[in-house]
Amino acid sequence: MLDVHRIRKDFPILERRVHGKPLVYLDNAATSQKPRAVVEALVDYYTRTNANVHRGIHTLSEEATALYEGARDRIARFIGAPKPGTVIFTRNTTESINLVSHAWGLKHVGPGDEILLTEMEHHSNLVPWQVLSQTRGAKLKFIPVTGSGTLALEELPSLLSERTKLVALTQMSNVLGTINPIQEIVRAAHAKGIPVLVDGAQGVPHLPVNVLDLNCDFLVFSSHKMLGPTGVGVLYAKEAILEEMDPFLAGGDMIRDVWLDHSVWNDLPWKFEAGTPNIADVIALGAAVDYLEKIGMDEIRAHEEALTRAALGALRQIEGITLYGPEDPAIRGAAISFNVNGIHPHDLGQLLDEEGIALRAGHHCCKPLMRKLGVAATARASFYLYNSEEEARILAQALQKAKEVFGVVAHR
Ligand code: 7TS
């Protein structure tokens, strides 16, 4: 069991009070809080080392380069990537997907080809593929979401066709919490020679992830949802795929040699990192990864499974609540979406804020999924390693209170 009390001491922001109440931060699927070690890595870098990387021969530049590349090594190890050169830094998950849709997609997807997605994708893993398919005259197909919030995998064999060029799907839904069976889907796709992109924006922060075990071809995720700073995303891809891909952005640092009329690309991973990178934030993501590894991803997953069980149990007691996503905590994460009869989710969010509870209300950048669920919006509580079962109970109590305020409590 995680020592939540001790972990919370590492996160100064959790001592804040909001509207006079202790902060209950349940908006982790949007972004996580940062431990002191991450903030200190940023301050240390700017106060001791700041210099540009890969270009200077002076001491500060060499130190900055060692810290930056050292972070890449740690992040590669964290996801089980066989070589640090297969880990590319971008701005966020969204940019990592756009890198693939441009640098890989424009080359491999043509008229009449198909890209297979799911109905539970975040707009980040939908809109880039819409743009690509419109540009190239290709078609998008979707694995349906069932009434219980899982993927209708019995439809997979018929959806994978001769024309399918890529399968791209989320490891964990940011709305339903569903953890998708990536290995099973990768096996089915690879049997037909189709590569798979895994959107790990919600998976990598919360689950032990090893790219060799998943055997995915691409994995994308964001630093800011896994205790790191904003402004850093990661793209992992198999080396052979990256080698044969053209660059996405062109300019300094991504070249080996330049003439007036042409250039030769740099080695991996720098071929995909044009211009001065986000040095400080990458180094701080390295500190976040160290922190997560010290706690242990298996322990974090076990803690969140227990939290999900407790939170679902407490929320189910509320009359008039609709909970979305799988009921079984073993196949889902701790992003819990819900609606309460008679109260708009935005009103709920506002009332809960008055109780010091931070959660998100809206479409969660999953408008097609909202339509499928038959709602315009949901409220969503999303938990992380520093959240406690007590906070799940505080949420449930605040929801009861919200019902009283709105007069939707049944009078017997
Ligand atoms: N994919 C998934 C599954 C996500 O949950 C998100 C962000 C993204 C991609 C995009 O990540 P970004 O770092 O590029 O913005 N999800 C959310 C959310 O659920 N609430 O705010 C952001």
Tab-separated table of C-alpha atoms and ligand atoms in Angstrom:
chain	number	residue	atom	x	y	z
A	1	MET	CA	0.000	0.000	0.000
A	2	LEU	CA	1.231	3.503	-0.773
A	3	ASP	CA	1.911	5.807	2.145
A	4	VAL	CA	-0.320	8.569	0.773
A	5	HIS	CA	0.259	10.764	3.819
A	6	ARG	CA	4.018	10.742	3.167
A	7	ILE	CA	3.664	11.140	-0.603
A	8	ARG	CA	1.442	14.205	-0.160
A	9	LYS	CA	4.244	15.951	1.734
A	10	ASP	CA	6.258	15.912	-1.527
A	11	PHE	CA	3.579	18.025	-3.278
A	12	PRO	CA	3.544	21.538	-1.789
A	13	ILE	CA	0.397	22.561	-3.731
A	14	LEU	CA	-1.669	19.925	-1.891
A	15	GLU	CA	-1.344	22.051	1.268
A	16	ARG	CA	-3.379	24.790	-0.403
A	17	ARG	CA	-6.844	25.693	0.709
A	18	VAL	CA	-9.528	26.632	-1.806
A	19	HIS	CA	-12.539	28.665	-0.583
A	20	GLY	CA	-11.305	27.970	2.940
A	21	LYS	CA	-11.387	24.170	2.455
A	22	PRO	CA	-8.436	21.785	2.020
A	23	LEU	CA	-7.802	21.263	-1.697
A	24	VAL	CA	-9.106	17.915	-2.996
A	25	TYR	CA	-7.427	17.706	-6.390
A	26	LEU	CA	-9.325	15.291	-8.643
A	27	ASP	CA	-8.436	16.675	-12.070
A	28	ASN	CA	-5.393	14.522	-12.713
A	29	ALA	CA	-6.512	13.334	-16.138
A	30	ALA	CA	-6.235	16.976	-17.260
A	31	THR	CA	-2.867	17.529	-15.590
A	32	SER	CA	-1.122	16.190	-12.508
A	33	GLN	CA	0.491	18.137	-9.698
A	34	LYS	CA	4.286	18.276	-9.438
A	35	PRO	CA	6.456	17.011	-6.593
A	36	ARG	CA	9.113	19.268	-5.053
A	37	ALA	CA	11.847	17.223	-6.822
A	38	VAL	CA	10.469	18.292	-10.229
A	39	VAL	CA	10.201	21.966	-9.269
A	40	GLU	CA	13.737	21.816	-7.819
A	41	ALA	CA	15.098	20.232	-11.015
A	42	LEU	CA	13.790	23.279	-12.919
A	43	VAL	CA	15.188	25.788	-10.432
A	44	ASP	CA	18.546	23.965	-10.253
A	45	TYR	CA	18.878	23.870	-14.005
A	46	TYR	CA	18.170	27.580	-14.458
A	47	THR	CA	20.269	28.668	-11.478
A	48	ARG	CA	23.313	26.438	-12.094
A	49	THR	CA	23.519	25.008	-15.608
A	50	ASN	CA	21.460	26.937	-18.177
A	51	ALA	CA	23.077	26.799	-21.644
A	52	ASN	CA	22.105	25.539	-25.077
A	53	VAL	CA	22.612	21.859	-25.830
A	54	HIS	CA	24.539	19.976	-28.527
A	55	ARG	CA	26.498	23.027	-29.696
A	56	GLY	CA	28.844	24.547	-27.160
A	57	ILE	CA	32.190	23.216	-26.069
A	58	HIS	CA	32.033	25.180	-22.837
A	59	THR	CA	31.356	23.534	-19.513
A	60	LEU	CA	27.775	24.719	-19.025
A	61	SER	CA	26.738	23.528	-22.490
A	62	GLU	CA	28.358	20.149	-21.910
A	63	GLU	CA	26.603	19.830	-18.551
A	64	ALA	CA	23.249	20.875	-20.032
A	65	THR	CA	23.670	18.342	-22.850
A	66	ALA	CA	24.548	15.584	-20.363
A	67	LEU	CA	21.455	16.395	-18.260
A	68	TYR	CA	19.186	16.579	-21.318
A	69	GLU	CA	20.453	13.331	-22.853
A	70	GLY	CA	20.537	11.729	-19.394
A	71	ALA	CA	16.806	12.440	-19.073
A	72	ARG	CA	16.238	10.762	-22.433
A	73	ASP	CA	18.109	7.661	-21.171
A	74	ARG	CA	15.895	7.519	-18.051
A	75	ILE	CA	12.675	7.967	-19.988
A	76	ALA	CA	13.754	5.265	-22.476
A	77	ARG	CA	14.443	2.894	-19.558
A	78	PHE	CA	11.113	3.813	-17.915
A	79	ILE	CA	9.129	2.607	-20.952
A	80	GLY	CA	11.505	-0.245	-21.798
A	81	ALA	CA	12.677	1.327	-25.076
A	82	PRO	CA	15.643	-0.647	-26.387
A	83	LYS	CA	17.612	2.497	-27.396
A	84	PRO	CA	17.459	6.124	-26.151
A	85	GLY	CA	17.511	7.192	-29.829
A	86	THR	CA	13.974	5.824	-30.231
A	87	VAL	CA	12.672	8.414	-27.727
A	88	ILE	CA	11.870	11.792	-29.296
A	89	PHE	CA	10.867	14.909	-27.392
A	90	THR	CA	7.946	16.980	-28.630
A	91	ARG	CA	5.650	19.505	-26.900
A	92	ASN	CA	2.884	17.104	-25.886
A	93	THR	CA	0.930	14.004	-26.923
A	94	THR	CA	-0.909	16.056	-29.529
A	95	GLU	CA	2.317	17.109	-31.246
A	96	SER	CA	3.681	13.547	-31.108
A	97	ILE	CA	0.586	12.301	-32.958
A	98	ASN	CA	0.842	15.118	-35.501
A	99	LEU	CA	4.497	14.202	-36.033
A	100	VAL	CA	3.436	10.660	-36.916
A	101	SER	CA	0.425	11.709	-39.025
A	102	HIS	CA	2.697	13.967	-41.095
A	103	ALA	CA	6.112	12.306	-41.195
A	104	TRP	CA	4.805	8.728	-41.374
A	105	GLY	CA	1.230	9.190	-42.557
A	106	LEU	CA	1.818	11.334	-45.641
A	107	LYS	CA	4.295	8.723	-46.874
A	108	HIS	CA	2.296	5.573	-46.157
A	109	VAL	CA	-1.389	6.478	-46.434
A	110	GLY	CA	-2.881	6.932	-49.890
A	111	PRO	CA	-6.272	7.202	-51.617
A	112	GLY	CA	-8.668	4.449	-50.537
A	113	ASP	CA	-6.499	3.399	-47.588
A	114	GLU	CA	-7.980	3.046	-44.110
A	115	ILE	CA	-6.939	4.056	-40.599
A	116	LEU	CA	-8.623	2.216	-37.746
A	117	LEU	CA	-9.372	4.202	-34.563
A	118	THR	CA	-11.890	3.697	-31.749
A	119	GLU	CA	-14.984	5.638	-30.720
A	120	MET	CA	-13.334	6.568	-27.402
A	121	GLU	CA	-10.407	8.593	-28.776
A	122	HIS	CA	-9.454	12.010	-27.482
A	123	HIS	CA	-9.686	14.664	-30.224
A	124	SER	CA	-5.854	14.551	-30.275
A	125	ASN	CA	-5.964	11.018	-31.636
A	126	LEU	CA	-8.833	11.706	-34.019
A	127	VAL	CA	-8.478	15.121	-35.665
A	128	PRO	CA	-4.888	14.586	-36.978
A	129	TRP	CA	-6.119	11.418	-38.703
A	130	GLN	CA	-9.137	13.278	-40.132
A	131	VAL	CA	-6.739	15.871	-41.580
A	132	LEU	CA	-4.461	13.168	-42.997
A	133	SER	CA	-7.323	11.174	-44.495
A	134	GLN	CA	-8.824	14.314	-46.064
A	135	THR	CA	-5.429	15.253	-47.533
A	136	ARG	CA	-4.736	11.774	-48.879
A	137	GLY	CA	-8.262	10.629	-49.763
A	138	ALA	CA	-8.195	7.897	-47.127
A	139	LYS	CA	-10.982	6.685	-44.840
A	140	LEU	CA	-11.343	6.408	-41.057
A	141	LYS	CA	-12.939	3.384	-39.411
A	142	PHE	CA	-13.804	2.898	-35.757
A	143	ILE	CA	-13.908	0.058	-33.258
A	144	PRO	CA	-17.258	0.660	-31.491
A	145	VAL	CA	-17.598	1.219	-27.744
A	146	THR	CA	-20.050	-1.130	-26.008
A	147	GLY	CA	-22.680	-0.183	-23.433
A	148	SER	CA	-20.317	-1.273	-20.669
A	149	GLY	CA	-17.584	1.081	-21.882
A	150	THR	CA	-15.239	-1.479	-23.438
A	151	LEU	CA	-14.234	-1.960	-27.075
A	152	ALA	CA	-16.335	-4.316	-29.202
A	153	LEU	CA	-13.322	-6.437	-30.085
A	154	GLU	CA	-15.394	-9.123	-31.779
A	155	GLU	CA	-15.642	-6.608	-34.622
A	156	LEU	CA	-11.852	-6.221	-34.915
A	157	PRO	CA	-11.219	-8.991	-37.489
A	158	SER	CA	-13.729	-7.520	-39.937
A	159	LEU	CA	-12.477	-3.957	-39.355
A	160	LEU	CA	-8.853	-4.839	-40.162
A	161	SER	CA	-8.861	-4.913	-43.953
A	162	GLU	CA	-6.350	-5.173	-46.764
A	163	ARG	CA	-6.487	-1.377	-46.947
A	164	THR	CA	-5.820	-0.714	-43.245
A	165	LYS	CA	-2.530	1.170	-42.925
A	166	LEU	CA	-2.542	1.952	-39.199
A	167	VAL	CA	-4.418	1.216	-35.984
A	168	ALA	CA	-4.296	4.118	-33.496
A	169	LEU	CA	-5.959	3.858	-30.085
A	170	THR	CA	-5.805	4.988	-26.518
A	171	GLN	CA	-4.321	2.766	-23.833
A	172	MET	CA	-6.735	4.189	-21.264
A	173	SER	CA	-9.849	6.279	-21.925
A	174	ASN	CA	-9.738	9.737	-20.326
A	175	VAL	CA	-13.548	9.623	-19.998
A	176	LEU	CA	-14.490	5.993	-19.267
A	177	GLY	CA	-11.277	4.912	-17.548
A	178	THR	CA	-11.300	1.769	-19.721
A	179	ILE	CA	-7.898	0.084	-20.080
A	180	ASN	CA	-7.795	-1.373	-23.579
A	181	PRO	CA	-6.192	-4.791	-24.259
A	182	ILE	CA	-3.339	-3.353	-26.315
A	183	GLN	CA	-1.377	-6.599	-26.680
A	184	GLU	CA	-4.378	-8.434	-28.106
A	185	ILE	CA	-5.059	-5.631	-30.589
A	186	VAL	CA	-1.365	-5.395	-31.576
A	187	ARG	CA	-1.279	-9.159	-32.217
A	188	ALA	CA	-4.349	-8.989	-34.453
A	189	ALA	CA	-3.006	-5.966	-36.368
A	190	HIS	CA	0.514	-7.369	-36.759
A	191	ALA	CA	-0.912	-10.642	-38.072
A	192	LYS	CA	-2.019	-8.520	-41.045
A	193	GLY	CA	1.209	-6.495	-41.155
A	194	ILE	CA	-0.464	-3.335	-39.765
A	195	PRO	CA	1.436	-1.061	-37.336
A	196	VAL	CA	-0.185	0.210	-34.120
A	197	LEU	CA	0.070	3.615	-32.451
A	198	VAL	CA	-0.759	3.664	-28.746
A	199	ASP	CA	-1.922	6.941	-27.171
A	200	GLY	CA	-0.406	6.538	-23.726
A	201	ALA	CA	-1.399	10.000	-22.439
A	202	GLN	CA	-3.544	8.362	-19.719
A	203	GLY	CA	-1.786	4.986	-19.637
A	204	VAL	CA	1.885	5.822	-19.084
A	205	PRO	CA	1.289	7.958	-15.947
A	206	HIS	CA	-0.784	5.247	-14.248
A	207	LEU	CA	0.287	1.789	-15.475
A	208	PRO	CA	3.572	-0.078	-15.742
A	209	VAL	CA	4.362	0.238	-19.467
A	210	ASN	CA	6.956	-1.646	-21.470
A	211	VAL	CA	7.011	-0.997	-25.205
A	212	LEU	CA	8.595	-4.369	-25.953
A	213	ASP	CA	5.866	-6.197	-24.037
A	214	LEU	CA	3.177	-4.130	-25.754
A	215	ASN	CA	5.073	-4.586	-29.034
A	216	CYS	CA	3.468	-1.350	-30.266
A	217	ASP	CA	5.055	0.509	-33.162
A	218	PHE	CA	4.446	4.003	-31.746
A	219	LEU	CA	3.780	5.180	-28.188
A	220	VAL	CA	2.955	8.809	-27.385
A	221	PHE	CA	2.473	10.540	-24.032
A	222	SER	CA	2.718	13.865	-22.160
A	223	SER	CA	5.032	14.873	-19.320
A	224	HIS	CA	2.456	17.070	-17.584
A	225	LYS	CA	0.087	14.189	-16.752
A	226	MET	CA	2.883	12.166	-15.078
A	227	LEU	CA	4.209	14.661	-12.488
A	228	GLY	CA	6.449	16.448	-15.019
A	229	PRO	CA	6.202	19.992	-16.366
A	230	THR	CA	3.989	21.157	-19.229
A	231	GLY	CA	5.595	21.636	-22.632
A	232	VAL	CA	7.150	18.175	-23.098
A	233	GLY	CA	5.711	15.234	-24.977
A	234	VAL	CA	7.301	11.951	-25.957
A	235	LEU	CA	7.179	9.923	-29.127
A	236	TYR	CA	8.636	6.425	-28.995
A	237	ALA	CA	8.724	4.417	-32.204
A	238	LYS	CA	10.511	1.316	-33.413
A	239	GLU	CA	13.940	2.216	-34.759
A	240	ALA	CA	13.390	0.891	-38.287
A	241	ILE	CA	10.213	2.979	-38.607
A	242	LEU	CA	11.930	6.159	-37.403
A	243	GLU	CA	14.897	5.564	-39.706
A	244	GLU	CA	12.688	5.415	-42.755
A	245	MET	CA	10.496	8.385	-41.758
A	246	ASP	CA	11.269	11.866	-43.091
A	247	PRO	CA	11.599	14.749	-40.618
A	248	PHE	CA	8.483	16.612	-39.421
A	249	LEU	CA	10.002	20.033	-38.655
A	250	ALA	CA	13.139	21.276	-40.425
A	251	GLY	CA	15.866	23.643	-39.275
A	252	GLY	CA	18.796	23.660	-36.880
A	253	ASP	CA	19.924	20.569	-34.946
A	254	MET	CA	18.052	18.088	-37.147
A	255	ILE	CA	20.729	18.117	-39.875
A	256	ARG	CA	24.073	16.385	-40.317
A	257	ASP	CA	25.219	18.612	-43.177
A	258	VAL	CA	23.693	21.489	-45.148
A	259	TRP	CA	24.377	22.879	-48.626
A	260	LEU	CA	22.536	25.748	-50.276
A	261	ASP	CA	20.286	23.381	-52.202
A	262	HIS	CA	19.915	20.356	-49.924
A	263	SER	CA	20.648	18.856	-46.512
A	264	VAL	CA	21.407	15.493	-44.958
A	265	TRP	CA	19.384	14.556	-41.884
A	266	ASN	CA	20.909	14.005	-38.464
A	267	ASP	CA	20.883	10.632	-36.679
A	268	LEU	CA	18.036	9.536	-34.456
A	269	PRO	CA	16.576	11.010	-32.342
A	270	TRP	CA	17.824	14.492	-33.327
A	271	LYS	CA	16.435	14.128	-36.876
A	272	PHE	CA	13.054	14.830	-35.253
A	273	GLU	CA	14.126	17.566	-32.812
A	274	ALA	CA	14.507	20.748	-34.879
A	275	GLY	CA	15.617	23.901	-33.072
A	276	THR	CA	16.475	24.445	-29.424
A	277	PRO	CA	14.516	21.881	-27.430
A	278	ASN	CA	12.685	22.406	-24.140
A	279	ILE	CA	15.845	21.554	-22.189
A	280	ALA	CA	14.760	22.460	-18.659
A	281	ASP	CA	11.387	20.755	-18.837
A	282	VAL	CA	12.855	17.569	-20.329
A	283	ILE	CA	15.364	17.432	-17.456
A	284	ALA	CA	12.508	17.938	-14.986
A	285	LEU	CA	10.532	15.137	-16.665
A	286	GLY	CA	13.574	12.970	-15.921
A	287	ALA	CA	13.140	13.920	-12.244
A	288	ALA	CA	9.419	13.018	-12.456
A	289	VAL	CA	10.300	9.592	-13.862
A	290	ASP	CA	12.819	9.067	-11.040
A	291	TYR	CA	10.053	9.923	-8.566
A	292	LEU	CA	7.541	7.524	-10.156
A	293	GLU	CA	10.139	4.728	-10.249
A	294	LYS	CA	11.012	5.270	-6.596
A	295	ILE	CA	7.352	4.788	-5.647
A	296	GLY	CA	6.925	1.970	-8.211
A	297	MET	CA	4.448	1.801	-11.094
A	298	ASP	CA	3.023	-1.537	-9.863
A	299	GLU	CA	2.334	0.057	-6.481
A	300	ILE	CA	0.761	3.122	-8.110
A	301	ARG	CA	-1.514	0.912	-10.211
A	302	ALA	CA	-2.533	-1.171	-7.171
A	303	HIS	CA	-3.271	2.005	-5.187
A	304	GLU	CA	-5.402	3.445	-7.990
A	305	GLU	CA	-7.307	0.196	-8.426
A	306	ALA	CA	-8.199	0.268	-4.724
A	307	LEU	CA	-9.111	3.959	-4.981
A	308	THR	CA	-11.324	3.276	-8.004
A	309	ARG	CA	-13.129	0.507	-6.095
A	310	ALA	CA	-13.673	2.815	-3.115
A	311	ALA	CA	-14.754	5.772	-5.254
A	312	LEU	CA	-17.166	3.715	-7.396
A	313	GLY	CA	-18.596	2.176	-4.203
A	314	ALA	CA	-19.166	5.594	-2.592
A	315	LEU	CA	-20.593	7.172	-5.755
A	316	ARG	CA	-22.980	4.259	-6.413
A	317	GLN	CA	-24.744	5.114	-3.138
A	318	ILE	CA	-25.899	8.425	-4.600
A	319	GLU	CA	-29.420	8.244	-5.914
A	320	GLY	CA	-29.803	9.527	-9.454
A	321	ILE	CA	-26.128	9.181	-10.381
A	322	THR	CA	-25.084	7.676	-13.722
A	323	LEU	CA	-21.537	6.301	-13.762
A	324	TYR	CA	-19.841	5.766	-17.126
A	325	GLY	CA	-17.238	3.150	-17.956
A	326	PRO	CA	-16.542	-0.414	-16.802
A	327	GLU	CA	-17.749	-1.459	-13.341
A	328	ASP	CA	-14.746	-3.704	-12.698
A	329	PRO	CA	-11.775	-1.727	-11.288
A	330	ALA	CA	-9.416	-4.422	-12.647
A	331	ILE	CA	-10.025	-3.277	-16.225
A	332	ARG	CA	-10.181	0.442	-15.682
A	333	GLY	CA	-8.253	3.375	-14.308
A	334	ALA	CA	-9.265	6.060	-11.858
A	335	ALA	CA	-10.798	8.571	-14.276
A	336	ILE	CA	-14.463	8.395	-13.289
A	337	SER	CA	-17.093	10.247	-15.332
A	338	PHE	CA	-20.619	10.681	-14.058
A	339	ASN	CA	-23.805	12.707	-14.233
A	340	VAL	CA	-26.326	13.441	-11.497
A	341	ASN	CA	-29.997	13.652	-12.531
A	342	GLY	CA	-31.267	17.187	-12.627
A	343	ILE	CA	-27.896	18.944	-12.209
A	344	HIS	CA	-25.798	20.157	-15.118
A	345	PRO	CA	-22.190	18.967	-14.792
A	346	HIS	CA	-20.917	22.563	-14.961
A	347	ASP	CA	-23.112	23.503	-11.998
A	348	LEU	CA	-21.813	20.446	-10.161
A	349	GLY	CA	-18.235	21.496	-10.905
A	350	GLN	CA	-18.899	24.976	-9.531
A	351	LEU	CA	-20.539	23.711	-6.341
A	352	LEU	CA	-17.755	21.211	-5.749
A	353	ASP	CA	-15.171	23.964	-6.235
A	354	GLU	CA	-16.787	25.796	-3.335
A	355	GLU	CA	-16.033	22.673	-1.274
A	356	GLY	CA	-12.369	22.789	-2.349
A	357	ILE	CA	-12.834	19.909	-4.818
A	358	ALA	CA	-11.233	20.336	-8.255
A	359	LEU	CA	-12.695	18.225	-11.024
A	360	ARG	CA	-13.503	18.690	-14.669
A	361	ALA	CA	-16.893	19.092	-16.293
A	362	GLY	CA	-17.371	19.122	-20.048
A	363	HIS	CA	-16.845	16.949	-23.096
A	364	HIS	CA	-13.229	16.109	-22.159
A	365	CYS	CA	-12.157	16.557	-25.804
A	366	CYS	CA	-14.191	13.444	-26.681
A	367	LYS	CA	-17.249	14.901	-28.405
A	368	PRO	CA	-18.005	11.802	-30.542
A	369	LEU	CA	-17.929	9.661	-27.369
A	370	MET	CA	-20.271	12.114	-25.605
A	371	ARG	CA	-22.745	11.708	-28.493
A	372	LYS	CA	-22.460	7.941	-28.168
A	373	LEU	CA	-23.200	8.207	-24.432
A	374	GLY	CA	-26.156	10.450	-25.288
A	375	VAL	CA	-24.948	13.409	-23.217
A	376	ALA	CA	-23.428	16.814	-23.949
A	377	ALA	CA	-21.075	16.662	-20.989
A	378	THR	CA	-20.126	14.756	-17.855
A	379	ALA	CA	-18.452	15.567	-14.573
A	380	ARG	CA	-15.171	13.684	-14.122
A	381	ALA	CA	-13.148	12.920	-11.013
A	382	SER	CA	-9.694	11.564	-11.785
A	383	PHE	CA	-7.368	10.289	-9.087
A	384	TYR	CA	-3.590	9.820	-8.802
A	385	LEU	CA	-1.013	8.436	-6.417
A	386	TYR	CA	-1.446	11.243	-3.846
A	387	ASN	CA	-5.232	10.876	-3.580
A	388	SER	CA	-6.825	8.993	-0.694
A	389	GLU	CA	-10.004	6.996	-0.144
A	390	GLU	CA	-10.978	9.741	2.295
A	391	GLU	CA	-11.020	12.167	-0.652
A	392	ALA	CA	-13.368	9.807	-2.535
A	393	ARG	CA	-15.725	9.973	0.464
A	394	ILE	CA	-15.439	13.784	0.601
A	395	LEU	CA	-16.453	13.844	-3.084
A	396	ALA	CA	-19.489	11.629	-2.446
A	397	GLN	CA	-20.587	13.775	0.530
A	398	ALA	CA	-20.190	16.962	-1.536
A	399	LEU	CA	-22.365	15.443	-4.272
A	400	GLN	CA	-25.112	14.701	-1.729
A	401	LYS	CA	-24.876	18.305	-0.565
A	402	ALA	CA	-25.056	19.538	-4.179
A	403	LYS	CA	-28.282	17.575	-4.636
A	404	GLU	CA	-29.766	19.290	-1.596
A	405	VAL	CA	-28.723	22.717	-2.893
A	406	PHE	CA	-30.392	21.971	-6.219
A	407	GLY	CA	-33.452	20.509	-4.564
A	408	VAL	CA	-33.160	17.211	-6.401
A	409	VAL	CA	-33.213	15.110	-3.212
A	410	ALA	CA	-36.228	12.801	-3.251
A	411	HIS	CA	-38.757	13.665	-0.512
A	412	ARG	CA	-40.206	10.545	0.990
B	1	7TS	N1	-4.889	11.582	-25.437
B	1	7TS	C1	-5.572	11.363	-24.294
B	1	7TS	C2	-6.127	10.001	-24.023
B	1	7TS	C3	-5.750	12.412	-23.396
B	1	7TS	O1	-6.432	12.174	-22.274
B	1	7TS	C4	-5.219	13.682	-23.686
B	1	7TS	C5	-5.434	14.864	-22.782
B	1	7TS	C6	-4.489	13.845	-24.869
B	1	7TS	C7	-4.355	12.771	-25.720
B	1	7TS	C8	-3.849	15.137	-25.236
B	1	7TS	O2	-2.774	15.433	-24.393
B	1	7TS	P1	-2.004	16.803	-24.536
B	1	7TS	O3	-0.987	16.780	-23.455
B	1	7TS	O4	-1.416	16.831	-25.900
B	1	7TS	O5	-3.030	17.890	-24.347
B	1	7TS	N2	-6.567	14.762	-21.976
B	1	7TS	C9	-7.104	15.756	-21.247
B	1	7TS	C10	-8.222	15.547	-20.433
B	1	7TS	O6	-8.796	14.489	-20.306
B	1	7TS	N3	-8.531	16.706	-19.827
B	1	7TS	O7	-7.671	17.646	-20.215
B	1	7TS	C11	-6.775	17.065	-21.104
